[in-house]
Coordinates of C-alpha atoms in Angstrom, one line a residue:
M1064 CA 10.8 44.6 7.6
P1065 CA 14.2 43.0 9.5
L1066 CA 13.5 39.1 9.8
L1067 CA 15.5 39.3 13.2
E1068 CA 17.0 41.9 15.4
E1069 CA 20.3 39.7 16.2
T1070 CA 23.0 39.6 14.0
A1071 CA 23.1 35.8 14.6
L1072 CA 20.8 32.8 15.1
P1073 CA 19.1 33.0 18.5
Q1074 CA 20.6 30.5 21.1
D1075 CA 16.9 29.7 22.2
H1076 CA 14.2 28.5 20.0
P1077 CA 13.7 29.5 16.6
P1078 CA 10.7 31.8 15.9
T1079 CA 7.5 29.6 14.7
V1080 CA 4.9 31.0 12.4
P1081 CA 1.6 29.6 11.1
V1082 CA 2.7 30.1 7.2
V1083 CA 5.8 31.0 5.5
I1084 CA 5.7 31.9 1.9
I1085 CA 8.9 31.6 -0.3
G1086 CA 8.5 34.3 -2.9
N1087 CA 6.9 37.8 -2.9
G1088 CA 6.1 38.2 -6.5
P1089 CA 2.0 38.5 -7.2
S1090 CA 1.4 34.7 -6.1
G1091 CA 2.8 35.7 -2.6
I1092 CA 1.1 39.1 -2.4
C1093 CA -2.2 37.7 -3.4
L1094 CA -1.9 34.8 -0.9
S1095 CA -0.8 37.6 1.8
Y1096 CA -3.6 39.3 1.3
L1097 CA -6.2 36.8 1.8
L1098 CA -4.4 35.5 5.1
S1099 CA -4.3 39.0 6.2
G1100 CA -8.1 38.6 6.8
Y1101 CA -9.6 39.8 3.6
K1102 CA -12.8 38.0 2.7
P1103 CA -14.4 37.6 -0.7
Y1104 CA -18.3 37.7 -0.5
L1105 CA -21.1 37.7 -3.8
D1106 CA -21.7 41.6 -4.7
T1107 CA -25.3 41.3 -4.3
T1108 CA -25.7 44.1 -6.5
T1109 CA -24.3 42.5 -9.5
V1110 CA -25.2 39.6 -11.8
H1111 CA -22.7 36.9 -13.1
P1112 CA -23.6 36.0 -16.6
N1113 CA -22.9 32.1 -16.0
Q1114 CA -26.6 31.8 -14.5
I1115 CA -25.8 28.2 -13.2
L1116 CA -22.5 29.8 -11.4
Y1117 CA -24.6 32.6 -10.3
R1118 CA -27.4 30.6 -8.5
K1119 CA -24.6 28.6 -6.9
L1120 CA -23.3 31.8 -5.1
Q1121 CA -26.7 32.8 -4.1
E1122 CA -27.2 29.6 -2.3
T1123 CA -24.8 30.6 0.2
K1124 CA -23.9 34.5 -0.3
H1125 CA -24.2 34.9 3.6
L1126 CA -20.5 33.0 3.3
P1127 CA -17.5 34.2 2.2
I1128 CA -16.0 32.4 -1.0
T1129 CA -13.6 31.0 1.4
E1130 CA -16.0 29.2 3.3
Q1131 CA -17.8 27.3 0.2
D1132 CA -17.3 24.3 -1.5
L1133 CA -14.7 25.3 -4.2
E1134 CA -15.2 22.1 -6.0
Y1135 CA -19.1 22.5 -6.3
L1136 CA -18.5 26.3 -7.5
S1137 CA -15.9 25.0 -10.0
E1138 CA -17.7 22.1 -11.4
G1139 CA -18.5 22.7 -15.1
L1140 CA -16.5 25.7 -15.6
E1141 CA -14.0 25.9 -18.7
G1142 CA -11.1 28.1 -19.0
R1143 CA -7.5 28.4 -20.1
S1144 CA -6.1 26.9 -16.5
R1145 CA -5.6 23.2 -15.8
N1146 CA -6.8 24.2 -12.0
P1147 CA -10.5 24.3 -11.4
V1148 CA -10.1 26.8 -8.6
A1149 CA -8.0 29.1 -10.9
V1150 CA -10.6 29.4 -13.4
L1151 CA -13.2 29.8 -10.5
F1152 CA -11.6 32.9 -9.3
D1153 CA -10.7 34.3 -12.4
T1154 CA -14.5 34.4 -13.6
L1155 CA -15.5 35.6 -10.3
L1156 CA -13.0 38.6 -10.8
H1157 CA -13.3 39.0 -14.9
P1158 CA -16.5 37.5 -15.8
N1159 CA -16.3 36.3 -19.5
A1160 CA -13.1 37.8 -19.7
D1161 CA -11.8 35.3 -22.9
F1162 CA -14.8 36.4 -25.0
G1163 CA -13.2 40.0 -24.9
Y1164 CA -15.7 41.4 -22.3
E1165 CA -14.7 43.7 -19.2
F1166 CA -17.7 43.1 -16.9
P1167 CA -17.1 44.2 -13.3
S1168 CA -16.1 41.6 -10.6
V1169 CA -19.0 39.8 -8.9
L1170 CA -17.0 39.9 -5.6
Q1171 CA -17.1 42.6 -2.5
W1172 CA -14.3 42.5 0.0
R1173 CA -14.5 42.6 3.8
K1174 CA -11.8 42.7 6.4
D1175 CA -12.0 40.2 9.2
K1176 CA -8.9 40.4 11.6
Q1177 CA -10.5 37.6 13.2
H1178 CA -9.6 35.2 10.5
H1179 CA -6.1 36.6 10.0
I1180 CA -3.5 34.0 9.5
P1181 CA -0.1 35.3 10.9
H1182 CA 2.4 34.5 8.2
L1183 CA 5.9 35.8 6.5
V1184 CA 6.5 36.2 2.8
L1185 CA 10.0 35.8 2.1
G1186 CA 11.7 37.4 -1.1
R1187 CA 14.9 38.3 -2.5
S1188 CA 13.7 41.7 -3.7
S1189 CA 10.9 44.5 -2.9
P1190 CA 7.6 42.9 -3.5
G1191 CA 6.8 42.0 -7.0
G1192 CA 9.4 39.7 -7.6
A1193 CA 10.7 39.0 -11.0
W1194 CA 8.6 42.0 -12.6
H1195 CA 11.6 44.5 -11.0
A1196 CA 14.3 42.7 -13.4
M1197 CA 12.2 42.6 -16.8
E1198 CA 12.9 44.8 -19.6
G1199 CA 11.0 48.1 -19.0
S1200 CA 10.4 48.9 -22.4
M1201 CA 8.3 45.6 -23.4
L1202 CA 4.6 45.0 -22.8
T1203 CA 2.7 42.4 -20.9
I1204 CA 1.3 39.8 -22.9
S1205 CA -1.6 40.0 -20.7
L1206 CA -3.8 43.2 -20.3
G1207 CA -3.3 45.4 -17.6
I1208 CA -6.3 45.0 -15.8
W1209 CA -5.4 40.8 -15.4
M1210 CA -2.4 41.9 -13.9
E1211 CA -4.2 43.5 -11.0
L1212 CA -4.7 41.6 -7.8
P1213 CA -8.2 41.4 -5.6
G1214 CA -9.0 45.1 -4.1
V1215 CA -7.1 47.4 -6.0
N1216 CA -8.0 48.5 -9.6
Y1217 CA -4.8 48.5 -11.5
R1218 CA -6.1 51.7 -13.7
D1219 CA -6.6 53.7 -10.5
L1220 CA -2.5 53.1 -9.6
T1221 CA -1.4 53.9 -13.4
N1222 CA -3.6 56.6 -14.1
D1223 CA -5.4 55.0 -16.9
K1224 CA -2.7 54.9 -19.0
Q1225 CA -4.5 53.4 -21.8
R1226 CA -2.5 53.7 -25.2
D1227 CA -5.0 53.2 -27.8
T1228 CA -8.4 51.8 -27.8
T1229 CA -7.5 48.5 -28.6
N1230 CA -4.5 47.9 -26.5
D1231 CA -4.4 48.1 -22.9
R1232 CA -1.2 46.2 -21.9
A1233 CA 1.5 47.5 -19.8
T1234 CA 5.1 47.7 -19.1
P1235 CA 7.1 45.9 -16.5
E1236 CA 8.1 48.9 -14.9
E1237 CA 4.3 49.6 -14.2
I1238 CA 3.3 46.3 -13.1
S1239 CA 6.2 46.2 -10.4
S1240 CA 5.1 49.6 -9.2
Y1241 CA 1.5 48.6 -9.1
Y1242 CA 2.4 45.6 -6.8
Q1243 CA 4.9 47.4 -4.2
N1244 CA 1.9 50.0 -3.9
Y1245 CA -0.6 47.2 -3.7
V1246 CA 1.2 46.1 -0.6
K1247 CA 1.3 49.5 0.9
I1248 CA -2.5 50.4 0.3
K1249 CA -3.7 47.0 1.9
G1250 CA -1.4 47.4 4.8
L1251 CA 0.8 44.2 4.0
Q1252 CA 4.3 45.6 4.5
K1253 CA 4.6 43.8 8.1
N1254 CA 4.3 40.4 6.5
F1255 CA 7.0 40.8 3.8
V1256 CA 10.6 40.7 4.7
E1257 CA 13.0 41.8 1.6
N1258 CA 16.3 40.4 0.6
T1259 CA 16.1 37.2 2.1
Y1260 CA 17.3 34.0 0.2
V1261 CA 16.3 30.8 1.5
T1262 CA 19.1 27.8 1.4
S1263 CA 17.0 25.1 2.9
I1264 CA 13.5 23.6 3.9
Q1265 CA 13.6 20.5 5.8
K1266 CA 10.5 18.8 7.3
L1267 CA 10.8 17.8 11.2
C1268 CA 8.7 14.8 12.5
R1269 CA 8.3 13.5 15.8
G1270 CA 7.3 9.6 16.8
R1271 CA 4.9 8.4 19.1
S1272 CA 7.7 8.0 21.8
E1273 CA 8.2 11.7 21.7
E1274 CA 11.8 11.4 19.8
V1275 CA 12.4 14.0 17.3
V1276 CA 13.4 12.6 14.2
E1277 CA 14.1 14.6 11.0
L1278 CA 13.4 13.5 7.4
G1279 CA 16.9 14.3 5.8
H1280 CA 19.6 15.0 8.4
S1281 CA 19.4 15.7 12.1
I1282 CA 20.1 19.4 12.9
G1283 CA 19.4 19.3 16.9
A1284 CA 22.9 20.1 17.8
D1285 CA 23.1 22.7 15.3
L1286 CA 19.8 24.7 16.5
G1287 CA 21.2 24.6 20.0
L1288 CA 18.0 22.8 21.6
G1289 CA 19.7 20.7 24.0
D1290 CA 18.1 18.0 26.0
G1291 CA 14.9 20.1 26.6
G1292 CA 14.6 21.2 23.1
N1293 CA 11.7 19.0 22.0
E1294 CA 8.6 21.4 23.2
V1295 CA 9.4 23.6 20.5
F1296 CA 7.7 21.0 18.3
E1297 CA 4.4 21.0 19.9
G1298 CA 2.3 21.5 16.8
S1299 CA -0.9 20.4 15.2
G1300 CA -0.6 16.8 15.0
V1301 CA -1.0 16.3 11.4
E1302 CA -0.6 12.7 10.4
C1303 CA 2.7 11.9 8.8
E1304 CA 3.3 8.7 6.4
N1305 CA 6.6 7.8 8.4
N1306 CA 5.9 5.1 10.5
G1307 CA 3.2 6.6 12.4
A1308 CA 5.3 10.0 13.0
E1309 CA 3.6 13.0 13.4
C1310 CA 4.7 15.9 11.2
V1311 CA 5.2 18.7 13.4
L1312 CA 7.4 22.0 11.6
W1313 CA 8.9 22.7 8.7
E1314 CA 12.3 24.2 9.5
V1315 CA 13.5 27.1 7.3
R1316 CA 16.8 28.2 6.9
G1317 CA 18.6 31.0 5.0
Y1318 CA 20.2 34.5 5.1
Q1319 CA 19.2 38.1 4.7
Q1320 CA 21.1 40.5 3.0
V1321 CA 21.6 43.8 4.9
Q1322 CA 23.8 47.1 4.2
N1323 CA 27.4 46.5 3.2
N1324 CA 26.2 42.9 1.5
A1325 CA 26.7 41.6 5.2
H1326 CA 24.5 38.3 5.4
I1327 CA 22.5 37.6 8.5
P1328 CA 21.6 34.0 8.9
F1329 CA 18.1 33.3 10.2
C1330 CA 15.9 29.7 11.0
L1331 CA 12.4 29.9 11.2
F1332 CA 9.8 27.0 12.2
A1333 CA 6.5 26.8 10.0
E1334 CA 3.4 24.5 10.4
N1335 CA 3.0 25.2 6.5
V1336 CA 5.2 26.3 4.0
V1337 CA 3.9 27.5 0.4
L1338 CA 6.3 27.4 -2.4
A1339 CA 5.6 31.0 -4.5
T1340 CA 8.7 31.3 -6.2
G1341 CA 7.6 31.5 -9.9
A1342 CA 9.5 29.9 -12.8
S1343 CA 12.3 32.4 -13.8
D1344 CA 15.3 31.3 -11.3
S1345 CA 17.3 28.9 -13.7
P1346 CA 17.2 29.0 -17.8
I1347 CA 16.9 26.1 -19.7
R1348 CA 20.1 25.4 -21.4
L1349 CA 20.7 23.4 -24.8
G1350 CA 23.3 21.4 -23.4
V1351 CA 25.9 21.8 -26.5
E1352 CA 29.6 22.5 -26.7
G1353 CA 30.5 25.7 -26.0
E1354 CA 27.7 26.6 -24.2
D1355 CA 29.6 28.2 -21.4
L1356 CA 31.6 30.5 -23.4
P1357 CA 31.7 34.3 -22.2
F1358 CA 29.7 35.2 -25.4
V1359 CA 26.5 32.8 -24.8
Y1360 CA 24.0 34.5 -22.6
H1361 CA 20.5 32.9 -21.4
S1362 CA 18.9 36.3 -20.5
I1363 CA 17.6 39.1 -22.7
S1364 CA 18.7 41.9 -19.8
D1365 CA 22.5 40.7 -21.0
L1366 CA 21.4 42.3 -24.7
G1367 CA 20.5 45.2 -23.1
L1368 CA 23.5 45.7 -20.9
A1369 CA 25.6 45.1 -24.0
L1370 CA 23.2 47.8 -26.4
G1371 CA 23.8 50.2 -23.4
R1372 CA 27.4 50.1 -23.3
G1373 CA 27.7 50.6 -26.9
Q1374 CA 29.2 47.2 -27.7
L1375 CA 26.7 46.5 -30.4
D1376 CA 25.8 48.5 -33.7
M1377 CA 25.2 48.2 -37.2
N1378 CA 28.5 47.1 -38.0
S1379 CA 28.9 44.6 -35.3
D1380 CA 28.8 40.7 -36.3
P1381 CA 25.1 39.7 -35.9
V1382 CA 23.6 38.7 -32.9
L1383 CA 22.6 34.9 -32.8
V1384 CA 19.0 34.1 -30.8
V1385 CA 17.9 30.7 -30.2
G1386 CA 14.3 30.2 -29.5
A1387 CA 10.7 30.2 -31.0
G1388 CA 9.0 32.0 -27.8
L1389 CA 8.4 34.9 -26.9
S1390 CA 11.5 36.1 -24.9
A1391 CA 13.1 35.4 -28.4
A1392 CA 10.9 37.4 -29.9
D1393 CA 11.6 40.2 -27.4
A1394 CA 15.3 40.1 -28.2
V1395 CA 14.7 40.2 -31.9
L1396 CA 12.9 43.2 -31.4
C1397 CA 15.5 44.6 -29.2
A1398 CA 18.3 44.0 -31.4
C1399 CA 16.5 45.1 -34.6
N1400 CA 15.3 48.3 -33.2
S1401 CA 18.8 49.3 -32.4
N1402 CA 19.5 48.6 -35.8
V1403 CA 22.0 45.2 -34.8
R1404 CA 21.7 42.5 -37.3
V1405 CA 20.1 39.2 -36.0
L1406 CA 20.2 35.3 -36.9
H1407 CA 17.2 34.0 -35.4
V1408 CA 17.4 30.3 -34.9
F1409 CA 14.5 27.7 -33.8
R1410 CA 13.7 24.2 -34.2
K1411 CA 10.1 24.3 -35.0
S1412 CA 8.7 24.8 -38.3
T1413 CA 6.8 28.2 -39.1
E1414 CA 4.0 26.3 -40.0
D1415 CA 3.8 24.5 -36.5
S1416 CA 0.5 25.0 -34.8
D1417 CA 2.0 25.1 -31.2
L1418 CA 4.1 28.3 -31.8
I1419 CA 2.6 30.9 -29.5
F1420 CA 1.9 33.6 -31.9
K1421 CA -0.5 31.7 -33.8
Q1422 CA -2.7 32.1 -30.5
L1423 CA -2.2 35.9 -30.0
P1424 CA -4.6 38.2 -31.4
K1425 CA -2.8 40.5 -33.9
T1426 CA -4.6 43.5 -33.0
L1427 CA -3.4 43.4 -29.5
Y1428 CA 0.0 42.0 -30.3
P1429 CA 1.3 43.8 -33.3
E1430 CA 4.9 43.6 -32.6
Y1431 CA 4.7 39.8 -32.1
H1432 CA 3.0 39.4 -35.1
K1433 CA 5.6 41.3 -36.7
V1434 CA 8.6 39.0 -35.5
Y1435 CA 6.4 36.1 -36.9
N1436 CA 6.1 37.4 -40.1
M1437 CA 10.1 37.9 -40.4
M1438 CA 10.4 34.3 -39.5
C1439 CA 8.1 33.1 -42.1
S1440 CA 9.4 35.3 -44.9
Q1441 CA 12.9 36.2 -44.4
T1442 CA 14.4 32.8 -43.8
Y1443 CA 17.9 32.0 -45.0
K1444 CA 18.5 30.5 -48.1
N1445 CA 19.8 27.2 -48.3
V1446 CA 22.7 27.3 -51.3
T1447 CA 24.1 23.8 -50.8
P1448 CA 22.5 21.3 -49.2
S1449 CA 24.3 18.5 -48.0
P1450 CA 23.5 15.1 -45.9
A1451 CA 22.9 16.0 -42.2
P1452 CA 25.6 14.7 -39.9
N1453 CA 24.9 12.8 -36.8
R1454 CA 25.5 15.1 -33.6
A1455 CA 29.0 13.3 -33.0
Q1456 CA 30.0 13.8 -36.8
A1457 CA 28.6 17.6 -36.3
V1458 CA 31.0 18.4 -33.6
S1459 CA 34.1 16.9 -35.4
I1460 CA 33.8 19.1 -38.2
A1461 CA 32.7 22.0 -36.7
S1462 CA 35.9 23.7 -36.8
S1463 CA 36.8 23.1 -40.2
V1464 CA 33.1 24.1 -41.3
C1465 CA 33.3 27.2 -39.2
A1466 CA 36.6 28.3 -41.6
K1467 CA 34.5 28.6 -44.6
M1468 CA 31.6 30.2 -42.6
C1469 CA 28.9 32.4 -44.8
P1470 CA 29.9 36.1 -43.9
K1471 CA 26.2 37.5 -44.2
P1472 CA 23.1 35.1 -44.9
Q1473 CA 21.2 35.5 -48.2
L1474 CA 17.6 35.4 -47.8
A1475 CA 14.7 33.8 -49.3
T1476 CA 12.0 35.9 -49.0
G1477 CA 10.0 35.7 -52.3
G1478 CA 7.6 38.2 -53.0
N1479 CA 5.9 37.8 -49.4
A1480 CA 8.1 40.2 -47.8
S1481 CA 6.3 43.0 -45.9
V1482 CA 6.9 46.8 -45.8
G1483 CA 8.1 47.5 -42.3
L1484 CA 10.3 44.7 -41.4
F1485 CA 13.9 44.8 -40.8
P1486 CA 16.2 43.9 -43.5
D1487 CA 19.1 42.8 -41.3
Y1488 CA 17.1 39.7 -40.1
T1489 CA 17.3 36.3 -41.2
S1490 CA 15.5 33.1 -39.6
F1491 CA 16.7 29.6 -39.3
P1492 CA 13.6 27.4 -38.9
D1493 CA 14.0 23.6 -38.5
H1494 CA 17.5 24.4 -37.2
C1495 CA 19.3 23.5 -34.2
V1496 CA 22.5 24.9 -32.6
V1497 CA 25.4 22.1 -32.8
S1498 CA 28.2 24.0 -31.3
F1499 CA 29.6 27.4 -30.2
Q1500 CA 33.5 27.9 -30.8
S1501 CA 36.0 29.8 -28.9
D1502 CA 36.4 32.2 -31.9
M1503 CA 32.9 33.2 -31.6
K1504 CA 31.6 31.1 -34.5
C1505 CA 28.5 29.1 -34.0
L1506 CA 27.6 26.1 -36.0
L1507 CA 23.8 25.5 -37.1
Q1508 CA 22.4 22.3 -38.3
G1509 CA 19.2 21.8 -40.8
I1510 CA 17.3 19.5 -42.1
N1511 CA 19.9 18.7 -44.9
T1512 CA 22.7 21.3 -44.1
L1513 CA 25.7 22.5 -41.9
K1514 CA 26.2 26.2 -41.6
A1515 CA 28.5 28.0 -39.7
F1516 CA 28.6 31.9 -38.8
K1517 CA 30.6 34.4 -36.6
V1518 CA 28.6 36.2 -34.2
S1519 CA 29.1 39.1 -31.6
M1520 CA 27.2 37.5 -28.9
A1521 CA 24.4 34.7 -28.7
L1522 CA 21.3 34.7 -26.9
V1523 CA 19.6 31.2 -25.9
L1524 CA 16.2 32.1 -24.6
I1525 CA 14.3 28.5 -24.9
G1526 CA 12.7 29.0 -21.2
T1527 CA 13.1 29.0 -17.6
N1528 CA 12.6 26.3 -14.8
P1529 CA 12.0 27.0 -11.2
D1530 CA 15.3 26.3 -9.2
L1531 CA 14.2 24.5 -6.0
F1532 CA 17.7 23.6 -4.7
F1533 CA 16.6 24.2 -1.1
L1534 CA 14.2 21.0 -1.3
K1535 CA 15.0 17.6 -0.8
G1536 CA 16.6 16.5 -4.1
Q1537 CA 15.8 19.8 -5.5
G1538 CA 12.0 19.1 -5.2
Q1539 CA 11.9 16.5 -8.0
Y1540 CA 10.0 14.2 -6.2
L1541 CA 7.2 16.3 -6.1
G1542 CA 6.4 16.5 -9.6
Q1543 CA 3.7 15.1 -11.1
D1544 CA 6.7 12.5 -12.9
P1545 CA 9.0 12.3 -9.8
T1546 CA 11.6 10.7 -12.2
K1547 CA 11.9 14.3 -14.1
P1548 CA 12.9 17.6 -13.0
I1549 CA 10.0 19.9 -11.9
S1550 CA 9.0 22.0 -15.0
C1551 CA 6.3 24.4 -15.3
K1552 CA 5.2 22.9 -18.5
Q1553 CA 6.2 19.6 -18.7
N1554 CA 6.3 18.2 -15.1
P1555 CA 4.3 20.9 -12.7
V1556 CA 4.3 20.1 -9.1
D1557 CA 1.3 17.8 -8.4
I1558 CA -1.2 19.1 -6.0
Y1559 CA -4.5 18.3 -4.7
P1560 CA -6.7 20.7 -7.1
Y1561 CA -8.6 22.7 -4.4
T1562 CA -6.4 23.2 -1.7
F1563 CA -3.0 23.6 -3.6
E1564 CA -1.6 21.0 -1.3
C1565 CA 1.3 18.7 -2.4
T1566 CA 0.1 15.8 -2.7
K1567 CA 3.5 13.9 -1.5
E1568 CA 3.9 16.4 1.7
P1569 CA 1.2 17.4 3.8
G1570 CA 1.5 21.0 5.0
L1571 CA 3.5 21.9 1.9
F1572 CA 1.5 24.0 -1.1
A1573 CA 2.7 25.1 -4.1
M1574 CA 0.9 27.8 -6.7
G1575 CA 1.4 30.1 -9.7
P1576 CA 4.2 28.8 -12.2
L1577 CA 5.2 26.0 -10.3
V1578 CA 1.8 24.6 -10.6
G1579 CA 1.3 25.6 -14.2
D1580 CA -0.5 28.8 -14.2
N1581 CA 2.0 31.2 -15.5
F1582 CA -0.3 34.1 -16.0
V1583 CA -1.4 36.2 -13.2
R1584 CA -5.0 36.3 -13.9
F1585 CA -4.9 32.4 -13.2
L1586 CA -2.4 32.2 -10.3
K1587 CA -4.5 34.0 -7.9
G1588 CA -6.8 31.0 -7.9
G1589 CA -3.9 29.3 -5.9
A1590 CA -4.4 32.0 -3.0
L1591 CA -8.2 31.2 -2.6
G1592 CA -7.6 27.3 -3.0
I1593 CA -4.8 27.8 0.0
T1594 CA -6.8 30.2 2.3
S1595 CA -9.8 28.3 1.9
C1596 CA -7.8 25.2 3.2
L1597 CA -5.9 27.1 5.8
L1598 CA -9.1 28.7 7.3
K1599 CA -11.1 25.5 7.1
R1600 CA -8.4 23.6 9.4
L1601 CA -8.2 26.5 11.6
K1602 CA -12.0 26.2 12.2
K1603 CA -11.9 22.5 12.9
K1604 CA -8.9 22.7 15.1
E1605 CA -9.3 26.2 16.3
K1606 CA -5.7 26.8 16.0
L1607 CA -3.1 26.2 13.5
I1608 CA -0.1 26.0 15.8
S1609 CA 0.2 26.0 19.5
N1610 CA 3.0 28.4 20.1
G1611 CA 5.0 31.8 18.8
G1612 CA 2.7 32.8 15.9
N1613 CA 1.0 35.8 16.9
D1614 CA 3.9 36.8 19.2
F1615 CA 6.3 36.9 16.1
I1616 CA 4.3 39.2 14.0

């Protein structure tokens, strides 16, 4: 749907909505579903295998889960998420899933139009978010049924394309198609605005003297509110920590990209903003010399493009892959399947217990265990060890070492190389990249060695971080450690565990990878917590905002 009918910012008050969701991936879609009046009740025809939880659910079976005490229901539950509500919602949707069972959900969904909370979901692409940009030949880490959202069976939309009796994983294409169809089936299209780019989110406050103040910088003149503009800020009166001021609204600015790449600016006011942007915005960088050279990339899609253009083949110099996670493993598989030589560099030892491969069952993830087997058995043969230089020394001698680079790595496979592995793959455990050179050579440092290799391209795949550039200080102050940038694994957004509201910003919520829930099966808990919080506030105040919400939607 178009965000604004006009081709410029309105001259009067910008539209006001109760909730604006930034991000239209599975987090934003699931939250839109619950905010649209769909309410989860206990299905009395089912029995949950956790008897303690089941007894709690029966105590208030006449109430939807969103109106119950989530802390009470979550008490004592354990799962693979740090967020208790995420574990609760997951066990209601997929009881005992971690034990290999596929029990039916104990929830039934009923739509209550009276509890619909008007909202907008802003996304850069069509519903599904980053899933549209992922490599189509890969398989998801999670089972297909774990990728589904409430109320629509995944297999029903994918014609039950089960690949074998032990593997029900899906391709990104299947998942992105499922999410798009989900929005249509549930009638959520009117809530979604595609091709939108948020550039600024500012908090607006009003002091007791009715004078509007803005935490950041003044925008009154820019909005054209004039002397009588304060009336648009009649909000719900959430208390602010700014010298007794009342937090009124969040101002969301950005632009919508339309035909001919034209940009239409927009400005919205929202009482609540939900950050559901995911974690794939900003690749983590090594921070070494030459990382900005044109042959160094930070996305696996660049490897696919190079292969598609015929720029790589068996006669090319090897592709350097940096990283020990699943993205790096996908790049290794992609290159090896195309008969392209691979040098695989990673800091950890192959015996490191934190390697993701050690946490994946072999029967479900044979391709990743194939890569792990190669990482262990096809390691580089150290020919002439030498004392390792410090970083400054390593950079200074990079050029001279590169002049003596090894044309093809020698393997130290011993007798444990497995049949079916790729012979043109070489791993470099306990190594790091010192520098990239303009002549397409890369300098690697091991425990006691310094090596240089000429490569055709380098892929640095060591993770991604969210890019919250549209927030004050890039949102760093929202983290559990406000002195460090937001990181989904190391420094997630600090939230209240049962509402997902940011501890440092009333009216600002976060969900999904931003709070550490990187798997779809757990990010749905954020939708439950946020919806429960807003519905309880709505019931208490009888309204969320005082003007504009329903008319705008």
